[in-house]
mmCIF file of C-alpha atoms in Angstrom:
data_model
loop_
_atom_site.group_PDB
_atom_site.id
_atom_site.type_symbol
_atom_site.label_atom_id
_atom_site.label_comp_id
_atom_site.label_asym_id
_atom_site.label_seq_id
_atom_site.Cartn_x
_atom_site.Cartn_y
_atom_site.Cartn_z
ATOM 1 C CA UNK A 1 -7.213 -0.474 75.633
ATOM 2 C CA UNK A 2 -7.758 0.415 71.964
ATOM 3 C CA UNK A 3 -10.729 2.280 70.577
ATOM 4 C CA UNK A 4 -11.038 1.452 66.880
ATOM 5 C CA UNK A 5 -12.641 3.732 64.320
ATOM 6 C CA UNK A 6 -15.056 0.906 63.618
ATOM 7 C CA UNK A 7 -16.464 1.449 67.173
ATOM 8 C CA UNK A 8 -14.979 -1.705 68.700
ATOM 9 C CA UNK A 9 -13.204 -1.549 72.103
ATOM 10 C CA UNK A 10 -10.343 -3.993 72.576
ATOM 11 C CA UNK A 11 -8.333 -4.469 75.780
ATOM 12 C CA UNK A 12 -4.944 -6.106 76.055
ATOM 13 C CA UNK A 13 -4.247 -8.129 79.175
ATOM 14 C CA UNK A 14 -0.837 -9.507 80.104
ATOM 15 C CA UNK A 15 -0.055 -12.236 82.613
ATOM 16 C CA UNK A 16 2.973 -12.589 84.843
ATOM 17 C CA UNK A 17 4.930 -14.247 82.049
ATOM 18 C CA UNK A 18 4.331 -11.311 79.683
ATOM 19 C CA UNK A 19 1.887 -13.140 77.447
ATOM 20 C CA UNK A 20 -0.884 -10.920 76.090
ATOM 21 C CA UNK A 21 -4.432 -11.689 75.013
ATOM 22 C CA UNK A 22 -7.315 -9.610 73.682
ATOM 23 C CA UNK A 23 -10.430 -9.151 75.802
ATOM 24 C CA UNK A 24 -13.446 -6.906 76.100
ATOM 25 C CA UNK A 25 -14.461 -4.795 79.083
ATOM 26 C CA UNK A 26 -15.890 -7.917 80.732
ATOM 27 C CA UNK A 27 -12.587 -9.743 80.232
ATOM 28 C CA UNK A 28 -14.021 -12.055 77.623
ATOM 29 C CA UNK A 29 -11.624 -13.020 74.864
ATOM 30 C CA UNK A 30 -12.312 -11.247 71.584
ATOM 31 C CA UNK A 31 -10.855 -11.171 68.096
ATOM 32 C CA UNK A 32 -7.420 -9.628 67.910
ATOM 33 C CA UNK A 33 -6.839 -6.257 66.313
ATOM 34 C CA UNK A 34 -6.351 -6.564 62.572
ATOM 35 C CA UNK A 35 -3.350 -4.732 61.065
ATOM 36 C CA UNK A 36 -5.789 -2.958 58.735
ATOM 37 C CA UNK A 37 -7.957 -1.619 61.588
ATOM 38 C CA UNK A 38 -7.610 2.100 62.186
ATOM 39 C CA UNK A 39 -7.197 3.171 65.796
ATOM 40 C CA UNK A 40 -9.165 6.111 67.200
ATOM 41 C CA UNK A 41 -7.218 6.281 70.469
ATOM 42 C CA UNK A 42 -5.118 4.252 72.899
ATOM 43 C CA UNK A 43 -5.435 4.353 76.718
ATOM 44 C CA UNK A 44 -2.349 3.176 78.591
ATOM 45 C CA UNK A 45 -2.613 2.975 82.443
ATOM 46 C CA UNK A 46 0.114 4.700 84.348
ATOM 47 C CA UNK A 47 -0.009 3.520 87.888
ATOM 48 C CA UNK A 48 -3.331 3.190 89.681
ATOM 49 C CA UNK A 49 -4.478 6.763 89.321
ATOM 50 C CA UNK A 50 -3.411 7.962 85.898
ATOM 51 C CA UNK A 51 -3.580 6.881 82.276
ATOM 52 C CA UNK A 52 -2.057 8.182 79.049
ATOM 53 C CA UNK A 53 -4.360 8.844 76.090
ATOM 54 C CA UNK A 54 -2.898 8.600 72.587
ATOM 55 C CA UNK A 55 -5.000 9.912 69.716
ATOM 56 C CA UNK A 56 -3.166 9.096 66.466
ATOM 57 C CA UNK A 57 -3.906 11.072 63.295
ATOM 58 C CA UNK A 58 -4.026 9.439 59.878
ATOM 59 C CA UNK A 59 -4.062 12.708 57.945
ATOM 60 C CA UNK A 60 -0.327 12.690 57.281
ATOM 61 C CA UNK A 61 -0.452 9.013 56.354
ATOM 62 C CA UNK A 62 -3.391 9.614 54.026
ATOM 63 C CA UNK A 63 -1.584 12.541 52.458
ATOM 64 C CA UNK A 64 1.518 10.434 51.943
ATOM 65 C CA UNK A 65 -0.533 7.580 50.480
ATOM 66 C CA UNK A 66 -2.343 10.002 48.196
ATOM 67 C CA UNK A 67 0.968 11.597 47.165
ATOM 68 C CA UNK A 68 2.365 8.122 46.499
ATOM 69 C CA UNK A 69 -0.624 7.232 44.309
ATOM 70 C CA UNK A 70 -0.229 10.500 42.401
ATOM 71 C CA UNK A 71 3.464 9.752 41.844
ATOM 72 C CA UNK A 72 2.631 6.230 40.704
ATOM 73 C CA UNK A 73 -0.033 7.585 38.323
ATOM 74 C CA UNK A 74 2.280 10.260 36.912
ATOM 75 C CA UNK A 75 5.100 7.760 36.527
ATOM 76 C CA UNK A 76 2.755 5.334 34.803
ATOM 77 C CA UNK A 77 1.488 8.017 32.423
ATOM 78 C CA UNK A 78 5.045 9.158 31.714
ATOM 79 C CA UNK A 79 6.117 5.571 31.000
ATOM 80 C CA UNK A 80 3.105 5.046 28.725
ATOM 81 C CA UNK A 81 3.843 8.288 26.878
ATOM 82 C CA UNK A 82 7.492 7.356 26.363
ATOM 83 C CA UNK A 83 6.474 3.842 25.312
ATOM 84 C CA UNK A 84 3.913 5.146 22.822
ATOM 85 C CA UNK A 85 6.414 7.663 21.446
ATOM 86 C CA UNK A 86 9.023 4.949 20.890
ATOM 87 C CA UNK A 87 6.394 2.615 19.432
ATOM 88 C CA UNK A 88 5.212 5.335 17.037
ATOM 89 C CA UNK A 89 8.783 6.171 16.041
ATOM 90 C CA UNK A 90 9.754 2.576 15.295
ATOM 91 C CA UNK A 91 6.421 1.690 13.684
ATOM 92 C CA UNK A 92 6.648 4.793 11.471
ATOM 93 C CA UNK A 93 10.070 3.666 10.348
ATOM 94 C CA UNK A 94 8.474 0.396 9.227
ATOM 95 C CA UNK A 95 5.172 1.643 7.848
ATOM 96 C CA UNK A 96 6.454 4.802 6.092
ATOM 97 C CA UNK A 97 8.287 2.858 3.320
ATOM 98 C CA UNK A 98 5.246 0.595 2.938
ATOM 99 C CA UNK A 99 2.985 3.634 2.544
ATOM 100 C CA UNK A 100 5.444 4.995 -0.039
ATOM 101 C CA UNK A 101 5.163 1.719 -1.937
ATOM 102 C CA UNK A 102 1.375 1.909 -1.692
ATOM 103 C CA UNK A 103 1.296 5.447 -3.120
ATOM 104 C CA UNK A 104 3.621 4.373 -5.927
ATOM 105 C CA UNK A 105 1.361 1.440 -6.754
ATOM 106 C CA UNK A 106 -1.666 3.776 -6.824
ATOM 107 C CA UNK A 107 0.140 6.123 -9.248
ATOM 108 C CA UNK A 108 1.066 3.186 -11.483
ATOM 109 C CA UNK A 109 -2.551 2.026 -11.361
ATOM 110 C CA UNK A 110 -3.774 5.452 -12.516
ATOM 111 C CA UNK A 111 -1.479 5.328 -15.553
ATOM 112 C CA UNK A 112 1.518 7.292 -14.276
ATOM 113 C CA UNK A 113 4.121 4.799 -15.460
ATOM 114 C CA UNK A 114 6.969 7.204 -14.661
ATOM 115 C CA UNK A 115 6.212 6.996 -10.940
ATOM 116 C CA UNK A 116 9.078 5.705 -8.791
ATOM 117 C CA UNK A 117 9.383 5.144 -5.046
ATOM 118 C CA UNK A 118 12.224 6.573 -2.972
ATOM 119 C CA UNK A 119 12.943 3.989 -0.264
ATOM 120 C CA UNK A 120 16.551 3.892 0.923
ATOM 121 C CA UNK A 121 16.323 1.178 3.551
ATOM 122 C CA UNK A 122 18.464 -1.916 3.127
ATOM 123 C CA UNK A 123 15.969 -4.391 4.520
ATOM 124 C CA UNK A 124 13.363 -6.458 2.737
ATOM 125 C CA UNK A 125 11.228 -3.354 2.117
ATOM 126 C CA UNK A 126 14.182 -1.674 0.376
ATOM 127 C CA UNK A 127 14.662 -4.735 -1.839
ATOM 128 C CA UNK A 128 10.937 -4.690 -2.604
ATOM 129 C CA UNK A 129 11.140 -0.980 -3.489
ATOM 130 C CA UNK A 130 14.053 -1.604 -5.885
ATOM 131 C CA UNK A 131 12.078 -4.436 -7.473
ATOM 132 C CA UNK A 132 9.027 -2.154 -7.721
ATOM 133 C CA UNK A 133 11.043 0.551 -9.513
ATOM 134 C CA UNK A 134 12.512 -2.023 -11.893
ATOM 135 C CA UNK A 135 9.021 -3.391 -12.570
ATOM 136 C CA UNK A 136 7.677 0.124 -13.189
ATOM 137 C CA UNK A 137 10.504 0.845 -15.636
ATOM 138 C CA UNK A 138 9.933 -2.439 -17.497
ATOM 139 C CA UNK A 139 6.189 -1.797 -17.527
ATOM 140 C CA UNK A 140 6.724 1.688 -18.966
ATOM 141 C CA UNK A 141 8.933 0.293 -21.731
ATOM 142 C CA UNK A 142 6.470 -2.529 -22.413
ATOM 143 C CA UNK A 143 3.507 -0.143 -22.672
ATOM 144 C CA UNK A 144 5.474 2.182 -24.948
ATOM 145 C CA UNK A 145 6.424 -0.787 -27.129
ATOM 146 C CA UNK A 146 2.804 -1.948 -27.273
ATOM 147 C CA UNK A 147 1.610 1.560 -28.132
ATOM 148 C CA UNK A 148 4.208 1.797 -30.872
ATOM 149 C CA UNK A 149 3.239 -1.652 -32.118
ATOM 150 C CA UNK A 150 -0.433 -0.695 -32.135
ATOM 151 C CA UNK A 151 0.370 2.525 -33.992
ATOM 152 C CA UNK A 152 2.503 0.648 -36.507
ATOM 153 C CA UNK A 153 -0.213 -1.966 -36.943
ATOM 154 C CA UNK A 154 -2.746 0.795 -37.606
ATOM 155 C CA UNK A 155 -0.440 2.405 -40.152
ATOM 156 C CA UNK A 156 0.163 -0.961 -41.841
ATOM 157 C CA UNK A 157 -3.583 -1.517 -41.981
ATOM 158 C CA UNK A 158 -3.968 1.898 -43.608
ATOM 159 C CA UNK A 159 -1.167 1.059 -46.050
ATOM 160 C CA UNK A 160 -2.857 -2.236 -46.911
ATOM 161 C CA UNK A 161 -6.116 -0.419 -47.669
ATOM 162 C CA UNK A 162 -4.254 2.052 -49.867
ATOM 163 C CA UNK A 163 -2.543 -0.799 -51.703
ATOM 164 C CA UNK A 164 -5.879 -2.505 -52.293
ATOM 165 C CA UNK A 165 -7.219 0.738 -53.764
ATOM 166 C CA UNK A 166 -4.354 0.712 -56.261
ATOM 167 C CA UNK A 167 -5.605 -2.587 -57.674
ATOM 168 C CA UNK A 168 -8.341 -2.543 -60.336
ATOM 169 C CA UNK A 169 -11.843 -2.743 -58.909
ATOM 170 C CA UNK A 170 -13.293 -4.424 -62.032
ATOM 171 C CA UNK A 171 -11.864 -6.945 -64.410
ATOM 172 C CA UNK A 172 -11.790 -6.006 -68.121
ATOM 173 C CA UNK A 173 -14.568 -7.447 -70.247
ATOM 174 C CA UNK A 174 -12.842 -9.030 -73.247
ATOM 175 C CA UNK A 175 -14.984 -10.999 -75.757
ATOM 176 C CA UNK A 176 -14.132 -14.691 -75.628
ATOM 177 C CA UNK A 177 -11.916 -14.356 -72.557
ATOM 178 C CA UNK A 178 -12.592 -14.611 -68.837
ATOM 179 C CA UNK A 179 -10.203 -12.596 -66.652
ATOM 180 C CA UNK A 180 -9.811 -13.021 -62.895
ATOM 181 C CA UNK A 181 -7.115 -11.828 -60.515
ATOM 182 C CA UNK A 182 -6.401 -11.452 -56.834
ATOM 183 C CA UNK A 183 -3.578 -10.891 -54.318
ATOM 184 C CA UNK A 184 -3.076 -12.437 -50.897
ATOM 185 C CA UNK A 185 0.002 -10.750 -49.377
ATOM 186 C CA UNK A 186 2.194 -12.588 -46.861
ATOM 187 C CA UNK A 187 2.177 -9.522 -44.585
ATOM 188 C CA UNK A 188 -0.156 -6.565 -44.249
ATOM 189 C CA UNK A 189 1.405 -5.098 -47.384
ATOM 190 C CA UNK A 190 3.471 -6.820 -50.046
ATOM 191 C CA UNK A 191 5.277 -6.451 -53.359
ATOM 192 C CA UNK A 192 2.751 -8.143 -55.648
ATOM 193 C CA UNK A 193 0.912 -6.025 -58.188
ATOM 194 C CA UNK A 194 -1.243 -6.323 -61.274
ATOM 195 C CA UNK A 195 -3.369 -3.979 -63.335
ATOM 196 C CA UNK A 196 -5.342 -3.731 -66.555
ATOM 197 C CA UNK A 197 -5.888 -0.769 -68.812
ATOM 198 C CA UNK A 198 -7.215 -0.157 -72.293
ATOM 199 C CA UNK A 199 -5.891 2.738 -74.373
ATOM 200 C CA UNK A 200 -8.759 2.217 -76.847
ATOM 201 C CA UNK A 201 -11.708 -0.072 -77.498
ATOM 202 C CA UNK A 202 -9.635 -2.657 -79.393
ATOM 203 C CA UNK A 203 -6.518 -3.014 -77.248
ATOM 204 C CA UNK A 204 -6.224 -4.354 -73.724
ATOM 205 C CA UNK A 205 -3.056 -4.400 -71.681
ATOM 206 C CA UNK A 206 -2.301 -6.116 -68.404
ATOM 207 C CA UNK A 207 0.782 -6.583 -66.297
ATOM 208 C CA UNK A 208 1.782 -8.669 -63.274
ATOM 209 C CA UNK A 209 4.693 -7.723 -61.025
ATOM 210 C CA UNK A 210 6.448 -9.139 -57.988
ATOM 211 C CA UNK A 211 8.877 -6.857 -56.194
ATOM 212 C CA UNK A 212 11.734 -8.617 -54.441
ATOM 213 C CA UNK A 213 11.036 -8.809 -50.702
ATOM 214 C CA UNK A 214 7.872 -7.813 -48.909
ATOM 215 C CA UNK A 215 6.578 -5.295 -46.434
ATOM 216 C CA UNK A 216 6.699 -1.489 -46.581
ATOM 217 C CA UNK A 217 9.705 -1.142 -48.964
ATOM 218 C CA UNK A 218 8.155 -3.501 -51.531
ATOM 219 C CA UNK A 219 4.796 -1.742 -51.307
ATOM 220 C CA UNK A 220 6.496 1.612 -51.995
ATOM 221 C CA UNK A 221 8.120 0.201 -55.146
ATOM 222 C CA UNK A 222 4.717 -1.151 -56.201
ATOM 223 C CA UNK A 223 3.172 2.308 -55.805
ATOM 224 C CA UNK A 224 5.891 3.864 -57.953
ATOM 225 C CA UNK A 225 5.459 1.130 -60.573
ATOM 226 C CA UNK A 226 1.706 1.685 -60.705
ATOM 227 C CA UNK A 227 2.220 5.401 -61.173
ATOM 228 C CA UNK A 228 4.689 4.830 -63.997
ATOM 229 C CA UNK A 229 2.411 2.389 -65.805
ATOM 230 C CA UNK A 230 -0.511 4.814 -65.516
ATOM 231 C CA UNK A 231 1.694 7.557 -66.970
ATOM 232 C CA UNK A 232 2.484 5.482 -70.070
ATOM 233 C CA UNK A 233 -0.898 3.791 -70.445
ATOM 234 C CA UNK A 234 -1.688 5.882 -73.544
ATOM 235 C CA UNK A 235 1.038 4.145 -75.552
ATOM 236 C CA UNK A 236 -0.219 1.259 -77.601
ATOM 237 C CA UNK A 237 3.124 -0.494 -77.889
ATOM 238 C CA UNK A 238 3.880 -2.753 -74.877
ATOM 239 C CA UNK A 239 7.588 -2.460 -75.598
ATOM 240 C CA UNK A 240 7.408 1.326 -75.384
#
């Protein structure tokens, strides 16, 4: 007979052929013992006067099961740790160059056009980094060229204003004669010039000049010519 920890008593009866069936104390057939049932004790008859009592202990089994679960847990945690470490290592190898590119783009965006990224990989990210550095270099040159162009344009505008100031503000008032003049240069500054001056109340002189070429060199020659004419404006003889 088997006494189960659930409180159920199960007897095993065998016939002459050795076939066994499960019964209760009244020899009524009952449900067989389930492999998951825990046994409290076993009574095995020995002859007609004696019986052997087995009382199994599950402590060792429980300890082994618990130790097995602990080993499984530790092995699982170790595997997860190794897996996460490898994942972090490989993902860092991929994301680190991308973060470097991101920082370089931020520096470029803040105006640091000399910023370059140091990515030595030979994959697509490395090609992108080389393209980024080339773009940054071209952008730096382009911005410098635009700044120089803007500076030159400002200086040309200043030169044009100076050249306009060299021209007479008012036309001479000559009885019986209307005088008008104007200059529209091809560039910001040019080589065209005119001026009027009167050494006395009876004489009026005027000149018109066109320096070969145009631009800054021609405007410089015009300035020198104006200065020379002003220096000799007191002479009444045009030939002199």
